[in-house]
mmCIF file of C-alpha atoms in Angstrom:
data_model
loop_
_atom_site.group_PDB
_atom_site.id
_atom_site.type_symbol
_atom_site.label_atom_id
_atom_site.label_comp_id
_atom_site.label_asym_id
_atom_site.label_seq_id
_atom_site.Cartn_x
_atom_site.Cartn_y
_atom_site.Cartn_z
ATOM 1 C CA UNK A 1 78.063 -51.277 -99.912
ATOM 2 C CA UNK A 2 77.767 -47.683 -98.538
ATOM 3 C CA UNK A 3 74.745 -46.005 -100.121
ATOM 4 C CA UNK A 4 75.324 -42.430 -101.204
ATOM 5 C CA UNK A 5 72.950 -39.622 -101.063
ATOM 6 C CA UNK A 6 72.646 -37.474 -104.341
ATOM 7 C CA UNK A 7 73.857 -33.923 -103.154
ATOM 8 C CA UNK A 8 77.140 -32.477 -102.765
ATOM 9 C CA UNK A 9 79.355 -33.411 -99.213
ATOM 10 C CA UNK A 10 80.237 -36.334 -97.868
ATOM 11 C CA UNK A 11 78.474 -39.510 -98.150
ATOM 12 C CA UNK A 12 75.419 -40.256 -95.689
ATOM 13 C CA UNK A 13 74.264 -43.431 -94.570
ATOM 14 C CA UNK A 14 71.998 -44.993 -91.648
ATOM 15 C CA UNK A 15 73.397 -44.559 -88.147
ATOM 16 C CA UNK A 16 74.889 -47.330 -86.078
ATOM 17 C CA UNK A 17 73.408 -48.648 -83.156
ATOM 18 C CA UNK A 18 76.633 -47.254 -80.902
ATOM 19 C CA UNK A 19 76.210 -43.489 -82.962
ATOM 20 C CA UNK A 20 72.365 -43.642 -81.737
ATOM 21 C CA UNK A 21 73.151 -44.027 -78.680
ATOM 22 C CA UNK A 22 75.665 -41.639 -78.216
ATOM 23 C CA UNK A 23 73.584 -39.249 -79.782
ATOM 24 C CA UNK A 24 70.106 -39.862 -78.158
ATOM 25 C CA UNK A 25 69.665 -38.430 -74.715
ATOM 26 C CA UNK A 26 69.015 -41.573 -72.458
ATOM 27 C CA UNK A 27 64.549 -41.600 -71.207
ATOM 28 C CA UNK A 28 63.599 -40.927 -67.649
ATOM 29 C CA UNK A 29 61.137 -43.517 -66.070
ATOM 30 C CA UNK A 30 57.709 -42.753 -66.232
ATOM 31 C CA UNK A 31 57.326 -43.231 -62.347
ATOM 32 C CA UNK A 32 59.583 -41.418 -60.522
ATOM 33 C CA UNK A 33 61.399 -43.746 -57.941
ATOM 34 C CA UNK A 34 61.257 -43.495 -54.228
ATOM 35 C CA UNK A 35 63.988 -41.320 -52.350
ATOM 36 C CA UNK A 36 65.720 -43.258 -50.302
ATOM 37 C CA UNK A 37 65.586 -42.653 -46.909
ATOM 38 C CA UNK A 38 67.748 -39.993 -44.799
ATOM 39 C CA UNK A 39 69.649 -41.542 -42.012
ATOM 40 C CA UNK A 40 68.571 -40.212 -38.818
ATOM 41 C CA UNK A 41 72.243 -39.863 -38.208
ATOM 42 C CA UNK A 42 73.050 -37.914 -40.664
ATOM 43 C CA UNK A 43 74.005 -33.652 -40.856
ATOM 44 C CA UNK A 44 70.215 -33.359 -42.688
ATOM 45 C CA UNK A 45 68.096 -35.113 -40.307
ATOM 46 C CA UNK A 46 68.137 -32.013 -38.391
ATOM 47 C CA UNK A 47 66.692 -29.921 -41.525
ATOM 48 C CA UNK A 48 63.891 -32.837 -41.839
ATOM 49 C CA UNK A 49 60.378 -31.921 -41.488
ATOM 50 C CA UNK A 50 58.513 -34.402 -39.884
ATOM 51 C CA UNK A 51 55.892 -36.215 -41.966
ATOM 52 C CA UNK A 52 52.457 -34.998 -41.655
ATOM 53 C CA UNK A 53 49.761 -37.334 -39.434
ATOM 54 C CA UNK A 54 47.541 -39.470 -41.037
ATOM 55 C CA UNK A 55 44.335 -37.837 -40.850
ATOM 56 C CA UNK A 56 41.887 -39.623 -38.568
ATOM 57 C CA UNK A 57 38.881 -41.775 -40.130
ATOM 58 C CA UNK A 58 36.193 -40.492 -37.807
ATOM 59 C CA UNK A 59 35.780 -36.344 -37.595
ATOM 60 C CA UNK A 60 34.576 -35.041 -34.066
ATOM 61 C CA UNK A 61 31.667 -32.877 -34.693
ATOM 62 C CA UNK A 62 32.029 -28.931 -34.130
ATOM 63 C CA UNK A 63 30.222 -28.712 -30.555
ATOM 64 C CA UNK A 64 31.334 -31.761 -29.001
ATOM 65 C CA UNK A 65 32.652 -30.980 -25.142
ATOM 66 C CA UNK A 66 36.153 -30.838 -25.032
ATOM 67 C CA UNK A 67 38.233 -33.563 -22.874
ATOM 68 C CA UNK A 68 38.832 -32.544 -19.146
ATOM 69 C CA UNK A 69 43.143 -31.579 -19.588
ATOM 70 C CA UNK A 70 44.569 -33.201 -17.108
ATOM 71 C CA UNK A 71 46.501 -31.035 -14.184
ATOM 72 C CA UNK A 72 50.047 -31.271 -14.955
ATOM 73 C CA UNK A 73 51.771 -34.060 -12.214
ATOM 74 C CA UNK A 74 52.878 -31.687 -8.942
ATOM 75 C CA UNK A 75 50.467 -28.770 -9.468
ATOM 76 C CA UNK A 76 47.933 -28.314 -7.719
ATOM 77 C CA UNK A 77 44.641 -26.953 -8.733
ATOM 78 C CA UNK A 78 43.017 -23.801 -6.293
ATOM 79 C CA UNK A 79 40.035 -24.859 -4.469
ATOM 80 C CA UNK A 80 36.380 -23.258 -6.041
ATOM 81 C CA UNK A 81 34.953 -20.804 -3.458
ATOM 82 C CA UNK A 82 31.505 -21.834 -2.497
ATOM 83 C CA UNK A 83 28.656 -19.611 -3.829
ATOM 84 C CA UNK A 84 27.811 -16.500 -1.771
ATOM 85 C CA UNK A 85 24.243 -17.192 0.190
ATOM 86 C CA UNK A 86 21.311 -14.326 0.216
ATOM 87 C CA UNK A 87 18.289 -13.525 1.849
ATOM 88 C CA UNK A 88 17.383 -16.145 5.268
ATOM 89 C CA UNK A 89 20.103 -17.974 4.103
ATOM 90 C CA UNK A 90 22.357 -15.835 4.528
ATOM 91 C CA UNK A 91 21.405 -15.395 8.469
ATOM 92 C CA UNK A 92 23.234 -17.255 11.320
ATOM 93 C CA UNK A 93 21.054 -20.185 12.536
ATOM 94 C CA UNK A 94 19.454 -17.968 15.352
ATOM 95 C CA UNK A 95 18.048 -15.480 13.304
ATOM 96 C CA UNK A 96 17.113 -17.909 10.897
ATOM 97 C CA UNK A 97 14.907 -19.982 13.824
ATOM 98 C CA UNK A 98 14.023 -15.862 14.741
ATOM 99 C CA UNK A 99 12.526 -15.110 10.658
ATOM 100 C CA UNK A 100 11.187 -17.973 10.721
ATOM 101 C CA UNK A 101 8.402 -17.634 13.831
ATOM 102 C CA UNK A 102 7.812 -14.004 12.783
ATOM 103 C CA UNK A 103 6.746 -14.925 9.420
ATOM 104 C CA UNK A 104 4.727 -17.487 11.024
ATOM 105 C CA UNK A 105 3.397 -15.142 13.666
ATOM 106 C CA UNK A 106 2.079 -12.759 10.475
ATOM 107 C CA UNK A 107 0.941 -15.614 8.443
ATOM 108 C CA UNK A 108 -1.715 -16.859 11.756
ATOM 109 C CA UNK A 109 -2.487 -13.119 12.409
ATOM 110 C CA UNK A 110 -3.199 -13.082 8.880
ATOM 111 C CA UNK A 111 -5.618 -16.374 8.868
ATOM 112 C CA UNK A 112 -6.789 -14.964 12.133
ATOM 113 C CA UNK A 113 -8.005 -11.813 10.848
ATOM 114 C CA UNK A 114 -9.263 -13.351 7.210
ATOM 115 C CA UNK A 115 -11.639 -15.562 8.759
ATOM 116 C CA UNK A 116 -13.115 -13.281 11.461
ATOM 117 C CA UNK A 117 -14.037 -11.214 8.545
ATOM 118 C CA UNK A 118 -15.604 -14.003 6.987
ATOM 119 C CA UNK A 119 -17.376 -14.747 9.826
ATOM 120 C CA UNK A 120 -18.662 -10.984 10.084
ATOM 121 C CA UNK A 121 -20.164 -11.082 6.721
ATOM 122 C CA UNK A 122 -21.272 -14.165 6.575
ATOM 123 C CA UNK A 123 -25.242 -15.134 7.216
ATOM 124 C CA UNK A 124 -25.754 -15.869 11.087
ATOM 125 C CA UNK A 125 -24.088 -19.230 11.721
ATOM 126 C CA UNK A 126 -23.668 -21.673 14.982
ATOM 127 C CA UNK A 127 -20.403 -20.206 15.074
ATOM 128 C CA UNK A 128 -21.211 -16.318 14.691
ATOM 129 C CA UNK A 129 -23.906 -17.155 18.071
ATOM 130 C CA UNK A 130 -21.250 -18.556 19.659
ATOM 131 C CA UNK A 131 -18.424 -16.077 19.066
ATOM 132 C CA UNK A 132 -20.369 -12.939 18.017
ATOM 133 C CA UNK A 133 -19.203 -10.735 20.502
ATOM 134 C CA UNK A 134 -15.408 -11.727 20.025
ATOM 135 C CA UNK A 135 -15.975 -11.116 16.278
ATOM 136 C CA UNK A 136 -17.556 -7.798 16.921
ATOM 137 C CA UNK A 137 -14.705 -6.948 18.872
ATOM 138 C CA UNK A 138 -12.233 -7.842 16.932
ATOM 139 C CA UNK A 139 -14.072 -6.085 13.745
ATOM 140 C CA UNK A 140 -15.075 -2.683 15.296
ATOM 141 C CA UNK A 141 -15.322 -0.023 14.609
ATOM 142 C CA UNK A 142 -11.345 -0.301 12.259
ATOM 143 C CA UNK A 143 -12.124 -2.780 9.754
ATOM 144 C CA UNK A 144 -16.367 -2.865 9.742
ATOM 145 C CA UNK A 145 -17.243 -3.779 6.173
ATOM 146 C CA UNK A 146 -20.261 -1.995 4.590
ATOM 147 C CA UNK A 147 -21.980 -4.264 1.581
ATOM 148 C CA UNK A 148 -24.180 -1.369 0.864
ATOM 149 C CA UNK A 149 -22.399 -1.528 -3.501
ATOM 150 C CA UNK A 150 -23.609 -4.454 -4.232
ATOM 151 C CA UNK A 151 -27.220 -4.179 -2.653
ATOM 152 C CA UNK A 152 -30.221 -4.012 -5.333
ATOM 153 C CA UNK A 153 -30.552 -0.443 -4.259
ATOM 154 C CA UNK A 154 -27.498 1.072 -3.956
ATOM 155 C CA UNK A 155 -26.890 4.750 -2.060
ATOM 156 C CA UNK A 156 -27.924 7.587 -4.874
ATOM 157 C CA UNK A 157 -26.956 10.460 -1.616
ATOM 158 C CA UNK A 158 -24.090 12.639 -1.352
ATOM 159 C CA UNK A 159 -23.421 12.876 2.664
ATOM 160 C CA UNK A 160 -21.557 15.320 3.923
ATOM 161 C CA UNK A 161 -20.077 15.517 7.912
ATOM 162 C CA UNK A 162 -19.475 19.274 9.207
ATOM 163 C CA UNK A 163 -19.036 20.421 12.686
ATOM 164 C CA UNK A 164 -18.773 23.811 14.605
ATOM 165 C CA UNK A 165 -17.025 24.467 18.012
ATOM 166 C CA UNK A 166 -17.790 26.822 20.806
ATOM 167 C CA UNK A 167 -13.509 28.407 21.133
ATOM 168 C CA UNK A 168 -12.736 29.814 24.564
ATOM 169 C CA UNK A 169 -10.244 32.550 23.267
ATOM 170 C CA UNK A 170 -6.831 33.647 24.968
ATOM 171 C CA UNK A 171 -8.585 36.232 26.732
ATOM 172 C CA UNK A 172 -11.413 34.679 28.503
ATOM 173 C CA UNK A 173 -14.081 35.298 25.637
ATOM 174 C CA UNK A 174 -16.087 32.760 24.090
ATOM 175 C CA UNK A 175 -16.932 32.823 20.107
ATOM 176 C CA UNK A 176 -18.782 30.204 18.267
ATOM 177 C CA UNK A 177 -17.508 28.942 14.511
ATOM 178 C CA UNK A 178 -19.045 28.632 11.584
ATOM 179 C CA UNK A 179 -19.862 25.461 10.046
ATOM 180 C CA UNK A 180 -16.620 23.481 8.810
ATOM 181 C CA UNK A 181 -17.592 21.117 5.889
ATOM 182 C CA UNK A 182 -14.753 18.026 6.807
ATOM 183 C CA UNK A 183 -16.162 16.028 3.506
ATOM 184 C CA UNK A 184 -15.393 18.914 1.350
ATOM 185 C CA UNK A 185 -11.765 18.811 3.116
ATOM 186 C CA UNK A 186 -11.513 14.903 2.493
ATOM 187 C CA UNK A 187 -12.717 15.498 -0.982
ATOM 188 C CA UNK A 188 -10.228 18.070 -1.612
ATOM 189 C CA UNK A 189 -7.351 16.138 -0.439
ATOM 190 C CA UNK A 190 -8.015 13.092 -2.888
ATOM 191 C CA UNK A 191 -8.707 15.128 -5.917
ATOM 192 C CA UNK A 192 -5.790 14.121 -8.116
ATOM 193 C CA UNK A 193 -4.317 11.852 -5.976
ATOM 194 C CA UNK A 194 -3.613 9.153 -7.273
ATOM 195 C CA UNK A 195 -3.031 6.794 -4.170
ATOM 196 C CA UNK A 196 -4.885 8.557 -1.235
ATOM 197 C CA UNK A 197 -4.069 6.979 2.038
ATOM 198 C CA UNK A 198 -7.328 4.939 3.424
ATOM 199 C CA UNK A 199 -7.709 7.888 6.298
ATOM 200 C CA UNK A 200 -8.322 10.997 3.498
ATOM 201 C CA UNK A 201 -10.811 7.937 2.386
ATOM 202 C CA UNK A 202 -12.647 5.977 5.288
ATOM 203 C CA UNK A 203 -12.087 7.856 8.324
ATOM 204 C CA UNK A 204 -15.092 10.418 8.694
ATOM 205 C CA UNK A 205 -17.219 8.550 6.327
ATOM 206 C CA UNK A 206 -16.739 5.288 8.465
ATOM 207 C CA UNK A 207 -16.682 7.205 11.778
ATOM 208 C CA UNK A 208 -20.143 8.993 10.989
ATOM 209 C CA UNK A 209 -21.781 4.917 9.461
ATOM 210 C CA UNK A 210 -21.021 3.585 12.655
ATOM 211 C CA UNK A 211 -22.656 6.568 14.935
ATOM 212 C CA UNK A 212 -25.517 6.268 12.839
ATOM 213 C CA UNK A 213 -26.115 2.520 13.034
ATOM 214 C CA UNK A 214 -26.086 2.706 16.350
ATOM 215 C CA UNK A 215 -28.304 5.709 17.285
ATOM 216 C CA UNK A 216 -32.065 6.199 15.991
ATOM 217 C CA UNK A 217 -33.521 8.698 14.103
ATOM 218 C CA UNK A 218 -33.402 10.966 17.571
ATOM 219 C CA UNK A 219 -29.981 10.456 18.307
ATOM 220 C CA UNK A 220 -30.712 7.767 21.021
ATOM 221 C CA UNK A 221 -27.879 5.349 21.125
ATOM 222 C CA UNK A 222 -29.302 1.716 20.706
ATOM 223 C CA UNK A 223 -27.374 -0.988 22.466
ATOM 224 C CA UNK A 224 -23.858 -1.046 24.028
ATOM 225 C CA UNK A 225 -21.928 0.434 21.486
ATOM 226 C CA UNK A 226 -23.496 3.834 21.337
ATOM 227 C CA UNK A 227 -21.542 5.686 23.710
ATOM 228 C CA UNK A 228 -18.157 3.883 21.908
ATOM 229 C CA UNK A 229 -19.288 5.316 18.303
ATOM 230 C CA UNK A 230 -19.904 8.713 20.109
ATOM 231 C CA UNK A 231 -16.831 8.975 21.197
ATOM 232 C CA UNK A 232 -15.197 7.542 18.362
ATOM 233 C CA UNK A 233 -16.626 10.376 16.312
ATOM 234 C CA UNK A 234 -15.778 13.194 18.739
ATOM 235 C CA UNK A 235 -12.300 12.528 18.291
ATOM 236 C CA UNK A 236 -11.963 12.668 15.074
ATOM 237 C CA UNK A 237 -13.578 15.587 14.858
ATOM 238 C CA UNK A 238 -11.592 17.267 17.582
ATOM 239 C CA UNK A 239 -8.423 16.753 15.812
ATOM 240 C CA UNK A 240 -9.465 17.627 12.509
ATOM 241 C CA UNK A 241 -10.323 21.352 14.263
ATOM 242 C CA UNK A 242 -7.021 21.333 16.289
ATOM 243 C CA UNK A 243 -5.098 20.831 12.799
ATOM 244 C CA UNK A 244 -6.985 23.334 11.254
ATOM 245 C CA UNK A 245 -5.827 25.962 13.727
ATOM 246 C CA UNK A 246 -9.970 26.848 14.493
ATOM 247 C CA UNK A 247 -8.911 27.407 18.297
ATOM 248 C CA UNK A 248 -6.656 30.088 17.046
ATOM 249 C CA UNK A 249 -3.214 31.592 19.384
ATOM 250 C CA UNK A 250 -3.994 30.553 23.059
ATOM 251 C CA UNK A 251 -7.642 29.279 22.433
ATOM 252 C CA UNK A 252 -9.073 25.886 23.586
ATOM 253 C CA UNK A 253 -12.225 24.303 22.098
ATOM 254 C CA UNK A 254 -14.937 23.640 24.833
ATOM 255 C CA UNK A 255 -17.903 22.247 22.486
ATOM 256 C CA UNK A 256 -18.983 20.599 19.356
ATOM 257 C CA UNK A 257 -21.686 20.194 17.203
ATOM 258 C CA UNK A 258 -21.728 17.468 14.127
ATOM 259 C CA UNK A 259 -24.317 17.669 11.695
ATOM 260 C CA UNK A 260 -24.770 16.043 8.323
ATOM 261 C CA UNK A 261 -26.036 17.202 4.833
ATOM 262 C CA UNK A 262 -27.740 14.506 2.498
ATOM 263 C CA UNK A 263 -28.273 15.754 -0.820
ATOM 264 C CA UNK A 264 -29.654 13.130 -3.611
ATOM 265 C CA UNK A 265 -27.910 12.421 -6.948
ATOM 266 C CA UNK A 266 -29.124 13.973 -9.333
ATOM 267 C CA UNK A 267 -30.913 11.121 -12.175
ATOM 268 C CA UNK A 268 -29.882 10.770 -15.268
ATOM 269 C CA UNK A 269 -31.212 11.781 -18.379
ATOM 270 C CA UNK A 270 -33.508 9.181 -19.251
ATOM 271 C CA UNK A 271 -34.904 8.488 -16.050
ATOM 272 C CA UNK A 272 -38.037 9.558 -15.292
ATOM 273 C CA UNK A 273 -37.563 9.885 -11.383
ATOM 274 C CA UNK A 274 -38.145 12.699 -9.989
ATOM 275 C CA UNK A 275 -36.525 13.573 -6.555
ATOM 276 C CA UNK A 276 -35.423 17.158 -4.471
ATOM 277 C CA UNK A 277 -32.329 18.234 -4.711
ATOM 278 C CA UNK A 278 -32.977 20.147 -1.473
ATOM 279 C CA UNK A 279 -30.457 19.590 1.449
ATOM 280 C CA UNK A 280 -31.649 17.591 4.754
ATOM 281 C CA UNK A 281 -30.019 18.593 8.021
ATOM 282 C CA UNK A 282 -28.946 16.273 10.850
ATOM 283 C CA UNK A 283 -27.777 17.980 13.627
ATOM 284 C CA UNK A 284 -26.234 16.298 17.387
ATOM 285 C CA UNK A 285 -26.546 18.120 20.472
ATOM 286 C CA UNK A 286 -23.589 19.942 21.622
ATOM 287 C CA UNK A 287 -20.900 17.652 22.824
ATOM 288 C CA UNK A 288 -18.103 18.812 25.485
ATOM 289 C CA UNK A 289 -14.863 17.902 24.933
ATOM 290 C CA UNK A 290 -12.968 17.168 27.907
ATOM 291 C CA UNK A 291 -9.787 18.812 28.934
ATOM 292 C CA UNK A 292 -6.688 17.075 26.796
ATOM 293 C CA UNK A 293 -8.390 15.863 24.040
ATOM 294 C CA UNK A 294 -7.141 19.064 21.953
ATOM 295 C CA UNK A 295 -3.976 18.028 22.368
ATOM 296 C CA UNK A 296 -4.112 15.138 20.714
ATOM 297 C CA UNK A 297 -5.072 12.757 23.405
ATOM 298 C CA UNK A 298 -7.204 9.144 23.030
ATOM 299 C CA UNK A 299 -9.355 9.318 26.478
#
């Protein structure tokens, strides 16, 4: 018995299972199924991307050392060129055998030298009586060391070395200088200097130590190296004078004189010593100066 609903049309009733059907829209699967497979043979294979790798279960950490690449089979790799070499190294095998005994020749003179220093200073010694006259020679008069700084008493004098000559002039005259102060001229030529060479330095002051430690308080010389610190001295002297021009245009120095000034340092302040500032003169005798020595000579 069709059931009829109260409104004007035609009759309603429940839908068939065939009407439901037809009219419901069939439901898609929750999962969506697999796509089968392209055939590696077909016209889209060649529009297939490949699938992506499977990532690996271990990561390699950021500074690891990458993996020596092997060279490609038929190339060959260029050979590394050995490091250049410097310094002996560098040298063929002769020179090399050559650097090596000269820097062994300065290395003994070296030794050699250090210890007959040490022997010079050093208190008198078995070895010193045996070999003091090789020492002295080998220490005189160039590298004589004074100790006189660190003695309880050190020198409080200002000494000064001057000299005069007696100039035959160009036209047979003879004049005699005045007095030349050559520590004044030393003095001068280190004054703001800041590396003076070890002649402006040590050479007069040195020169004028060793006449006086060898002479007596008359000008005597004492034992065999008197005349030797003479004429040590008179050299120097000689060509200080020639560079100074004191012989003037076609003059020649015949004599010297050397003399020294001591003066004392003055004390300080707050000591109670009391000593003269008054100069005290040491004068030589005249010395000749034999014929070439102007000129530069080493007789």
């Amino acid at each position: 018995m069709d059931v009829h609903d109260g409104g004007a049309g035609s009759p309603k009733g429940p839908n068939t299972s065939r009407e439901a059907e037809a009219e419901t829209p069939p439901a898609r699967d929750a999962v969506p199924r697999p796509r089968a497979e392209l055939s590696s043979s077909g016209p889209a294979a060649s529009r297939a991307e490949p699938a992506d790798p499977e990532p690996s279960s271990r990561a390699e950490p950021a500074d690891a050392d990458p993996v020596p690449r092997a060279e490609p089979a038929g190339v060959v790799s260029e050979p590394r060129r050995p490091e250049a070499r410097t310094g002996v190294a560098a040298l063929s095998p002769r020179y090399q055998v050559g650097a090596a005994l000269a820097l062994a020749g300065v290395a003994v003179a070296v030794c050699v030298h250090v210890g007959m220093v040490f022997l010079h200073v050093a208190p008198s010694n078995t070895v010193t009586k045996a070999h003091g006259k090789a020492i002295d020679d080998w220490i005189y008069p160039e590298f004589e060391q004074n100790w006189k700084l660190f003695a309880p008493n050190p020198l409080q004098q200002n000494i000064a070395v001057q000299v005069r000559a007696q100039v035959r002039t160009a036209d047979g005259g003879s004049r005699t200088t005045g007095w030349y102060d050559l520590s004044a001229q030393d003095g001068r030529a280190i004054d703001g200097n800041l590396l003076p060479s070890h002649t402006q330095q040590n050479e007069l002051r040195r020169a004028w130590d060793f006449f006086t430690a060898t002479h007596d308080n008359n000008n005597r010389p004492v034992g065999l190296r008197g005349a030797l610190s003479e004429t040590y001295l008179r050299h120097i002297v000689v060509l200080r004078l020639e560079r100074g021009g004191t012989a003037g245009d076609g003059g020649v120095v015949e004599r010297i004189q050397v003399r020294s000034q001591t003066t004392n340092v003055t004390p300080p302040k707050w000591s109670t010593e009391k000593v003269s500032m008054s100069p005290v003169y040491r004068e030589l005798s005249w010395w000749s100066v034999p014929d070439g020595e102007t000129e530069g000579g080493t007789r």
